[in-house]
Coordinates of C-alpha atoms and ligand atoms in Angstrom, one line a residue:
M1252 CA 93.0 158.1 -38.9
E1253 CA 90.3 160.8 -38.0
A1254 CA 87.2 159.8 -40.0
I1255 CA 84.0 161.8 -40.6
L1256 CA 80.6 160.1 -41.3
V1257 CA 78.5 161.8 -44.0
I1258 CA 74.7 161.3 -44.1
N1259 CA 72.6 162.5 -47.0
P1260 CA 68.9 161.6 -47.0
G1261 CA 67.1 162.6 -50.2
S1262 CA 63.5 162.1 -51.3
T1263 CA 64.4 159.1 -53.5
S1264 CA 67.7 158.0 -52.0
T1265 CA 69.9 157.6 -48.9
K1266 CA 73.6 158.4 -49.5
T1267 CA 76.3 157.6 -46.9
A1268 CA 80.0 158.1 -47.0
V1269 CA 83.1 158.1 -44.8
Y1270 CA 86.0 160.5 -45.5
A1271 CA 89.4 160.7 -43.7
D1272 CA 92.5 162.8 -44.5
H1273 CA 90.7 164.5 -47.5
Q1274 CA 90.0 161.1 -49.0
L1275 CA 86.8 159.2 -49.7
I1276 CA 87.1 155.9 -47.8
A1277 CA 83.7 154.4 -48.8
E1278 CA 80.4 155.6 -50.2
E1279 CA 77.0 154.0 -50.8
T1280 CA 73.9 155.2 -52.5
I1281 CA 70.7 153.3 -51.8
R1282 CA 67.8 154.4 -54.2
H1283 CA 64.2 154.0 -52.9
S1284 CA 61.4 152.9 -55.1
V1285 CA 57.9 154.5 -55.0
E1286 CA 56.6 151.3 -53.2
E1287 CA 59.3 151.5 -50.5
I1288 CA 58.7 155.2 -49.6
S1289 CA 54.9 154.7 -49.8
Q1290 CA 55.0 152.4 -46.8
F1291 CA 55.6 155.3 -44.5
K1292 CA 53.0 157.8 -43.5
D1293 CA 55.4 160.7 -43.3
V1294 CA 59.1 161.6 -43.4
I1295 CA 59.7 161.3 -39.7
S1296 CA 58.4 157.7 -39.8
Q1297 CA 61.3 156.9 -42.1
T1298 CA 63.9 157.5 -39.4
D1299 CA 64.5 153.9 -38.3
F1300 CA 64.4 152.6 -41.9
R1301 CA 67.2 155.1 -43.0
Y1302 CA 69.1 154.6 -39.7
N1303 CA 69.4 150.9 -40.4
I1304 CA 70.7 151.5 -43.9
I1305 CA 73.5 153.8 -42.4
K1306 CA 74.2 151.4 -39.5
N1307 CA 74.7 148.5 -41.9
F1308 CA 77.1 150.6 -43.9
I1309 CA 79.2 151.6 -40.9
D1310 CA 79.1 148.1 -39.5
K1311 CA 80.4 146.6 -42.8
L1312 CA 83.3 149.1 -42.8
G1313 CA 84.1 148.5 -39.1
L1314 CA 85.3 152.1 -38.7
A1315 CA 83.0 153.3 -36.0
E1316 CA 85.7 153.9 -33.4
K1317 CA 87.7 156.0 -35.9
L1318 CA 84.9 158.5 -36.3
V1319 CA 85.5 162.0 -34.9
A1320 CA 82.3 163.7 -36.2
V1321 CA 79.1 163.1 -38.1
V1322 CA 77.7 165.6 -40.6
G1323 CA 74.2 165.4 -42.1
R1324 CA 72.4 167.2 -44.9
G1325 CA 70.6 170.2 -43.5
G1326 CA 66.8 170.3 -43.8
L1327 CA 63.9 172.7 -43.6
L1328 CA 64.7 175.2 -40.9
K1329 CA 64.2 179.0 -40.6
P1330 CA 65.9 181.0 -43.4
I1331 CA 69.6 181.1 -42.4
P1332 CA 73.0 182.2 -43.8
G1333 CA 75.2 179.5 -45.3
G1334 CA 77.8 177.8 -43.2
T1335 CA 78.4 174.8 -40.8
Y1336 CA 76.0 174.6 -37.9
Q1337 CA 76.3 172.5 -34.8
V1338 CA 73.3 170.2 -34.4
D1339 CA 71.7 171.4 -31.1
Q1340 CA 68.3 171.0 -29.4
A1341 CA 66.9 174.2 -31.0
L1342 CA 67.6 173.0 -34.5
L1343 CA 66.4 169.5 -33.7
K1344 CA 63.1 170.8 -32.2
D1345 CA 62.2 172.7 -35.4
L1346 CA 63.0 169.6 -37.5
R1347 CA 61.1 167.2 -35.3
E1348 CA 58.1 169.5 -35.3
E1349 CA 58.4 170.0 -39.1
K1350 CA 57.9 173.7 -38.3
Y1351 CA 59.2 174.8 -41.7
N1352 CA 57.7 171.9 -43.8
T1353 CA 58.6 168.3 -44.3
H1354 CA 61.3 166.7 -46.5
A1355 CA 63.8 163.8 -46.3
S1356 CA 66.7 166.3 -45.6
N1357 CA 65.0 167.0 -42.2
L1358 CA 66.4 163.5 -41.2
G1359 CA 70.0 164.6 -41.9
A1360 CA 70.5 166.3 -38.6
I1361 CA 68.2 163.9 -36.7
L1362 CA 70.2 160.9 -37.9
A1363 CA 73.6 162.6 -37.5
N1364 CA 72.6 163.4 -33.9
E1365 CA 71.6 159.7 -33.2
F1366 CA 74.9 158.4 -34.4
A1367 CA 76.9 161.2 -32.8
E1368 CA 75.3 160.7 -29.4
S1369 CA 75.9 156.9 -29.4
L1370 CA 79.6 157.6 -30.3
N1371 CA 80.0 160.7 -28.1
I1372 CA 81.2 162.9 -30.9
P1373 CA 79.8 166.2 -32.4
A1374 CA 77.2 166.4 -35.2
F1375 CA 76.9 169.2 -37.8
I1376 CA 75.0 170.2 -40.8
V1377 CA 76.3 172.4 -43.7
D1378 CA 74.6 174.8 -46.1
P1379 CA 71.0 173.4 -45.5
V1380 CA 68.3 173.6 -48.1
V1381 CA 67.0 176.9 -46.5
V1382 CA 70.2 179.0 -47.1
D1383 CA 68.7 182.3 -48.0
E1384 CA 70.6 185.0 -49.9
M1385 CA 67.7 186.3 -52.0
K1386 CA 67.5 190.0 -52.8
P1387 CA 64.4 192.0 -51.6
L1388 CA 62.8 192.1 -55.1
S1389 CA 62.9 188.3 -55.4
R1390 CA 60.9 187.9 -52.2
I1391 CA 57.7 189.4 -53.5
S1392 CA 55.0 186.8 -54.3
G1393 CA 52.2 188.8 -55.7
L1394 CA 49.9 188.6 -52.7
K1395 CA 50.3 190.7 -49.6
G1396 CA 51.0 188.5 -46.5
I1397 CA 52.7 185.7 -48.5
E1398 CA 56.5 186.0 -49.2
R1399 CA 58.6 183.8 -51.4
R1400 CA 61.4 182.0 -49.6
S1401 CA 64.6 180.2 -50.6
V1402 CA 64.4 176.4 -50.5
C1403 CA 66.9 174.8 -52.8
H1404 CA 69.8 172.3 -53.1
A1405 CA 72.0 175.1 -51.8
L1406 CA 74.9 172.9 -50.8
N1407 CA 75.2 171.3 -54.2
Q1408 CA 74.3 174.4 -56.2
K1409 CA 77.1 176.4 -54.6
A1410 CA 79.6 173.5 -54.8
V1411 CA 79.1 172.9 -58.5
A1412 CA 79.0 176.6 -59.3
R1413 CA 82.3 177.0 -57.6
K1414 CA 83.8 174.1 -59.5
V1415 CA 82.5 175.4 -62.9
A1416 CA 83.8 178.9 -62.1
E1417 CA 87.3 177.4 -61.5
D1418 CA 87.1 175.4 -64.7
L1419 CA 86.3 178.6 -66.6
G1420 CA 89.2 180.4 -65.0
K1421 CA 86.9 182.6 -62.9
T1422 CA 85.8 182.7 -59.3
Y1423 CA 82.4 182.0 -57.8
E1424 CA 82.5 185.4 -56.2
T1425 CA 82.9 187.3 -59.5
G1426 CA 80.9 185.0 -61.8
S1427 CA 77.3 184.7 -62.8
F1428 CA 75.6 181.3 -63.1
I1429 CA 72.2 179.7 -63.4
V1430 CA 72.2 176.3 -61.6
A1431 CA 69.3 173.8 -62.1
H1432 CA 69.5 170.8 -59.7
L1433 CA 67.3 167.9 -60.9
G1434 CA 66.8 165.2 -58.2
G1435 CA 63.6 163.9 -56.8
G1436 CA 63.0 167.6 -56.3
I1437 CA 64.1 170.3 -58.7
S1438 CA 65.4 173.7 -57.6
L1439 CA 67.1 176.5 -59.6
G1440 CA 69.2 179.4 -58.5
A1441 CA 70.5 182.6 -60.0
H1442 CA 74.0 183.0 -58.6
E1443 CA 75.5 186.4 -59.0
N1444 CA 78.9 187.4 -57.5
G1445 CA 78.8 184.6 -54.9
R1446 CA 75.2 185.1 -53.9
M1447 CA 72.0 183.2 -54.7
V1448 CA 70.0 186.3 -55.6
D1449 CA 66.9 184.5 -56.7
V1450 CA 65.8 180.9 -56.3
I1451 CA 63.0 178.8 -57.8
N1452 CA 61.9 177.0 -54.6
G1453 CA 62.0 173.2 -54.9
I1454 CA 59.3 172.2 -52.4
D1455 CA 56.6 174.8 -51.8
G1456 CA 55.0 174.7 -55.2
E1457 CA 57.1 176.8 -57.5
G1458 CA 58.9 176.1 -60.8
P1459 CA 58.9 172.9 -62.9
Y1460 CA 57.2 169.6 -62.0
T1461 CA 59.7 167.0 -60.8
P1462 CA 59.8 163.2 -60.5
E1463 CA 57.6 163.5 -57.4
R1464 CA 56.5 167.2 -57.1
S1465 CA 54.0 169.4 -58.7
G1466 CA 56.0 172.6 -59.0
A1467 CA 53.7 175.6 -59.8
L1468 CA 50.0 174.9 -60.3
P1469 CA 47.1 176.9 -61.6
V1470 CA 46.0 178.5 -58.3
L1471 CA 42.3 178.6 -58.8
D1472 CA 41.9 175.0 -59.9
F1473 CA 44.2 173.7 -57.2
S1474 CA 42.2 175.6 -54.5
K1475 CA 38.9 174.1 -55.8
R1476 CA 40.4 170.6 -55.5
V1477 CA 41.7 171.3 -52.0
I1478 CA 38.3 172.5 -50.9
A1479 CA 36.4 169.7 -52.7
E1480 CA 38.6 167.0 -51.2
N1481 CA 38.6 168.6 -47.7
M1482 CA 42.4 168.5 -47.6
T1483 CA 44.4 169.5 -44.5
V1484 CA 47.7 171.4 -44.8
S1485 CA 49.5 168.2 -44.2
D1486 CA 47.5 166.5 -47.1
V1487 CA 48.5 169.4 -49.4
K1488 CA 52.2 169.1 -48.5
K1489 CA 52.1 165.4 -49.2
L1490 CA 50.3 165.8 -52.5
I1491 CA 52.5 168.6 -54.0
A1492 CA 55.8 167.2 -52.7
G1493 CA 55.6 163.5 -52.8
N1494 CA 52.7 162.4 -54.9
A1495 CA 52.7 164.8 -57.8
G1496 CA 54.8 165.3 -61.0
L1497 CA 55.9 162.2 -62.9
K1498 CA 54.7 160.0 -60.1
S1499 CA 51.1 161.3 -60.5
Y1500 CA 51.2 161.0 -64.3
L1501 CA 53.2 157.8 -64.7
G1502 CA 53.3 156.1 -61.2
E1503 CA 57.1 156.2 -61.3
T1504 CA 59.9 158.5 -60.0
D1505 CA 62.8 156.7 -61.5
I1506 CA 63.9 158.4 -64.7
R1507 CA 65.8 155.2 -65.8
E1508 CA 62.5 153.3 -65.7
I1509 CA 60.6 156.1 -67.5
E1510 CA 63.2 156.2 -70.3
K1511 CA 63.0 152.5 -70.6
R1512 CA 59.2 152.8 -71.1
M1513 CA 59.7 155.6 -73.6
N1514 CA 62.2 153.6 -75.6
Q1515 CA 59.7 150.8 -75.8
G1516 CA 57.3 153.1 -77.5
D1517 CA 55.3 154.4 -74.5
E1518 CA 54.1 157.8 -75.9
E1519 CA 52.8 158.9 -72.5
A1520 CA 56.2 158.4 -70.8
K1521 CA 57.8 160.5 -73.5
Y1522 CA 55.2 163.3 -73.3
Y1523 CA 55.5 163.8 -69.5
L1524 CA 59.3 163.5 -69.5
D1525 CA 59.5 166.1 -72.3
G1526 CA 57.1 168.3 -70.3
M1527 CA 59.4 168.2 -67.3
C1528 CA 62.4 169.2 -69.4
Y1529 CA 60.3 172.0 -71.1
Q1530 CA 59.3 173.4 -67.7
V1531 CA 62.9 173.3 -66.3
A1532 CA 64.1 175.1 -69.5
K1533 CA 61.4 177.8 -69.1
N1534 CA 62.6 178.4 -65.5
I1535 CA 66.2 178.7 -66.6
G1536 CA 65.0 181.4 -69.0
E1537 CA 63.3 183.2 -66.1
L1538 CA 66.5 183.3 -64.1
G1539 CA 68.4 184.4 -67.2
V1540 CA 66.1 187.5 -67.1
A1541 CA 66.9 187.9 -63.4
L1542 CA 70.6 188.1 -64.3
K1543 CA 69.8 190.5 -67.2
G1544 CA 71.3 188.0 -69.7
Q1545 CA 74.8 188.2 -68.1
V1546 CA 75.3 184.5 -67.6
D1547 CA 78.7 182.8 -67.6
A1548 CA 77.2 179.3 -67.6
I1549 CA 74.0 177.3 -67.1
I1550 CA 74.9 174.4 -64.9
L1551 CA 72.7 171.2 -65.0
T1552 CA 73.2 168.9 -62.0
G1553 CA 71.6 166.2 -59.8
G1554 CA 70.8 162.5 -60.4
V1555 CA 68.4 163.2 -63.3
I1556 CA 71.2 164.7 -65.4
Y1557 CA 72.8 161.2 -65.7
S1558 CA 70.1 160.9 -68.4
Q1559 CA 71.5 162.0 -71.7
Y1560 CA 68.0 162.4 -73.0
V1561 CA 67.0 165.0 -70.3
L1562 CA 70.4 166.7 -70.6
S1563 CA 70.1 167.1 -74.4
K1564 CA 66.4 168.3 -74.2
I1565 CA 67.1 171.1 -71.7
T1566 CA 70.3 172.0 -73.6
E1567 CA 68.4 172.3 -76.8
Y1568 CA 66.0 174.9 -75.3
T1569 CA 68.6 176.9 -73.3
E1570 CA 72.0 177.0 -74.9
W1571 CA 71.3 180.3 -76.6
I1572 CA 71.3 181.9 -73.2
A1573 CA 74.8 180.7 -72.2
P1574 CA 77.1 177.6 -72.5
V1575 CA 75.5 174.6 -70.8
K1576 CA 77.7 172.6 -68.4
A1577 CA 76.5 169.2 -67.2
F1578 CA 77.4 168.0 -63.7
P1579 CA 75.5 164.7 -63.3
G1580 CA 75.0 163.6 -59.7
E1581 CA 76.2 165.9 -57.0
M1582 CA 79.1 167.1 -54.9
E1583 CA 77.1 167.1 -51.7
M1584 CA 79.0 164.4 -49.8
E1585 CA 82.3 166.1 -50.3
A1586 CA 80.9 169.5 -49.5
L1587 CA 79.4 168.2 -46.3
Y1588 CA 82.8 166.6 -45.3
V1589 CA 84.8 169.7 -46.1
G1590 CA 82.3 171.9 -44.1
A1591 CA 82.6 169.7 -41.0
L1592 CA 86.4 169.3 -41.4
R1593 CA 86.8 173.1 -41.2
V1594 CA 85.3 173.1 -37.8
I1595 CA 87.0 170.0 -36.6
K1596 CA 90.4 171.5 -37.6
G1597 CA 89.5 174.7 -35.8
E1598 CA 89.6 176.8 -39.0
E1599 CA 86.0 177.9 -38.4
K1600 CA 83.6 177.9 -35.5
A1601 CA 80.3 176.1 -35.9
L1602 CA 77.3 178.5 -36.1
A1603 CA 74.6 178.2 -33.5
Y1604 CA 71.1 178.0 -35.1
D1605 CA 69.5 180.2 -32.4
E1606 CA 72.0 183.0 -32.9
V1607 CA 71.9 183.6 -36.6
E1608 CA 69.6 185.7 -38.8
I1609 CA 69.6 186.5 -42.5
L1610 CA 70.1 190.0 -43.8
K1611 CA 67.1 191.0 -46.0
Ligands
LIG2175 N1 71.8 156.9 -64.2 C1 70.6 157.5 -64.1 N2 70.0 157.9 -65.2 C2 68.9 158.6 -65.2 N3 68.3 159.1 -64.0 C3 68.9 158.8 -62.9 C4 70.1 158.0 -62.8 N4 70.5 157.9 -61.6 C5 69.5 158.5 -60.8 N5 68.6 159.1 -61.6 C6 67.4 159.8 -61.2 O1 67.7 160.9 -60.4 C7 66.7 161.1 -59.4 C8 67.3 161.1 -58.0 O2 68.2 162.2 -57.9 P1 69.3 162.3 -56.8 O3 69.8 163.7 -56.9 O4 70.3 161.3 -56.9 O5 68.5 161.9 -55.4 P2 67.6 162.6 -54.4 O6 66.6 163.5 -55.1 O7 67.0 161.4 -53.7 O8 68.5 163.4 -53.5 C9 65.7 160.0 -59.6 O9 64.6 160.4 -60.4 C10 66.5 158.9 -60.3 O10 65.7 158.1 -61.1
LIG2176 C1 64.5 171.7 -52.4 C2 64.7 170.8 -51.3 C3 65.8 169.7 -51.6 C4 65.3 168.6 -52.4 O1 64.3 168.6 -53.1 O2 66.0 167.5 -52.4 P1 65.8 166.1 -53.1 O3 66.0 166.2 -54.5 O4 66.8 165.2 -52.4 O5 64.4 165.7 -52.7

């Protein structure tokens, strides 16, 4: 048996799986509460905590000697084309220094490397959150010197769009889709003929608010607050991606808990959950315009879409644009496995981070 270990650190969860011979052998999702994550001063400090979760999972399975590769979710790197990348020193350096911002996915390559080194096997990442296929017009921000960039759940957005295209008897390369991924972070993509031509960035302060992020804010009021509170860039990052959104309004990032409160008559819980759905829907509308209304399907995915309430709210606002397809959870684990397997089988050569550049 030639097994591959798959590691997927998210803002509110750690997902681990082992695949072999195109089959899922075992999978585990550990969800992290607000209290658990708040113990750590930053993402890098969570390395040992997440390492131990994965180590326990592997030890329980007793399959370590069968592993031939480790693949992790790819984090915030320079803008790069999609594909499978070898985890090398150049890539690890940018992640450890948080050169392109901080997020739990930065730990994907770092943890994959730790396990791979101890087992003397290769480590990879696949379609990281910085896959950038935006067209030139989408990059303009509105202020000279600041450019929009693509940061999204690229791996899952592409995997579910490909699946929905197949279900509709089309191909991803000839279809047109709006994908909204709702996890701890929320990102949206306009996928046209196999390319993410515009993206609502899930971490830098664009788009809807999320369980733990602010999304877009009124710039002037936010600037006043940053100045009044003497915030550093690091403080700003932690506030807008980690301590904002539903967490700031309700002290909670778990949609299941928020729904429970709402069902017990908590009007505030309902108000802010509805607000998030409303903002996601408005952003779907924006991408509908980017695609000039030619949309084969709106795809709603991510952990939050397990909520029938959220799904029906967003559907209510957007189904006039195109049919809405729900894909609760994600296909990230399988997509990571398949990406690593292509390289292990010699069907594809792993890309080197230092050698790639995006076409603008
Ligand atoms: N069954 C469920 N019903 C409603 N919300 C859920 C459910 N399962 C997970 N979620 C929510 O999904 C979000 C996490 O999304 P997910 O994509 O799994 O993780 P992450 O953002 O950590 O990668 C959390 O807000 C969580 O409360
Ligand atoms: C946009 C970056 C990816 C992201 O937000 O992932 P999580 O939902 O796992 O935090």
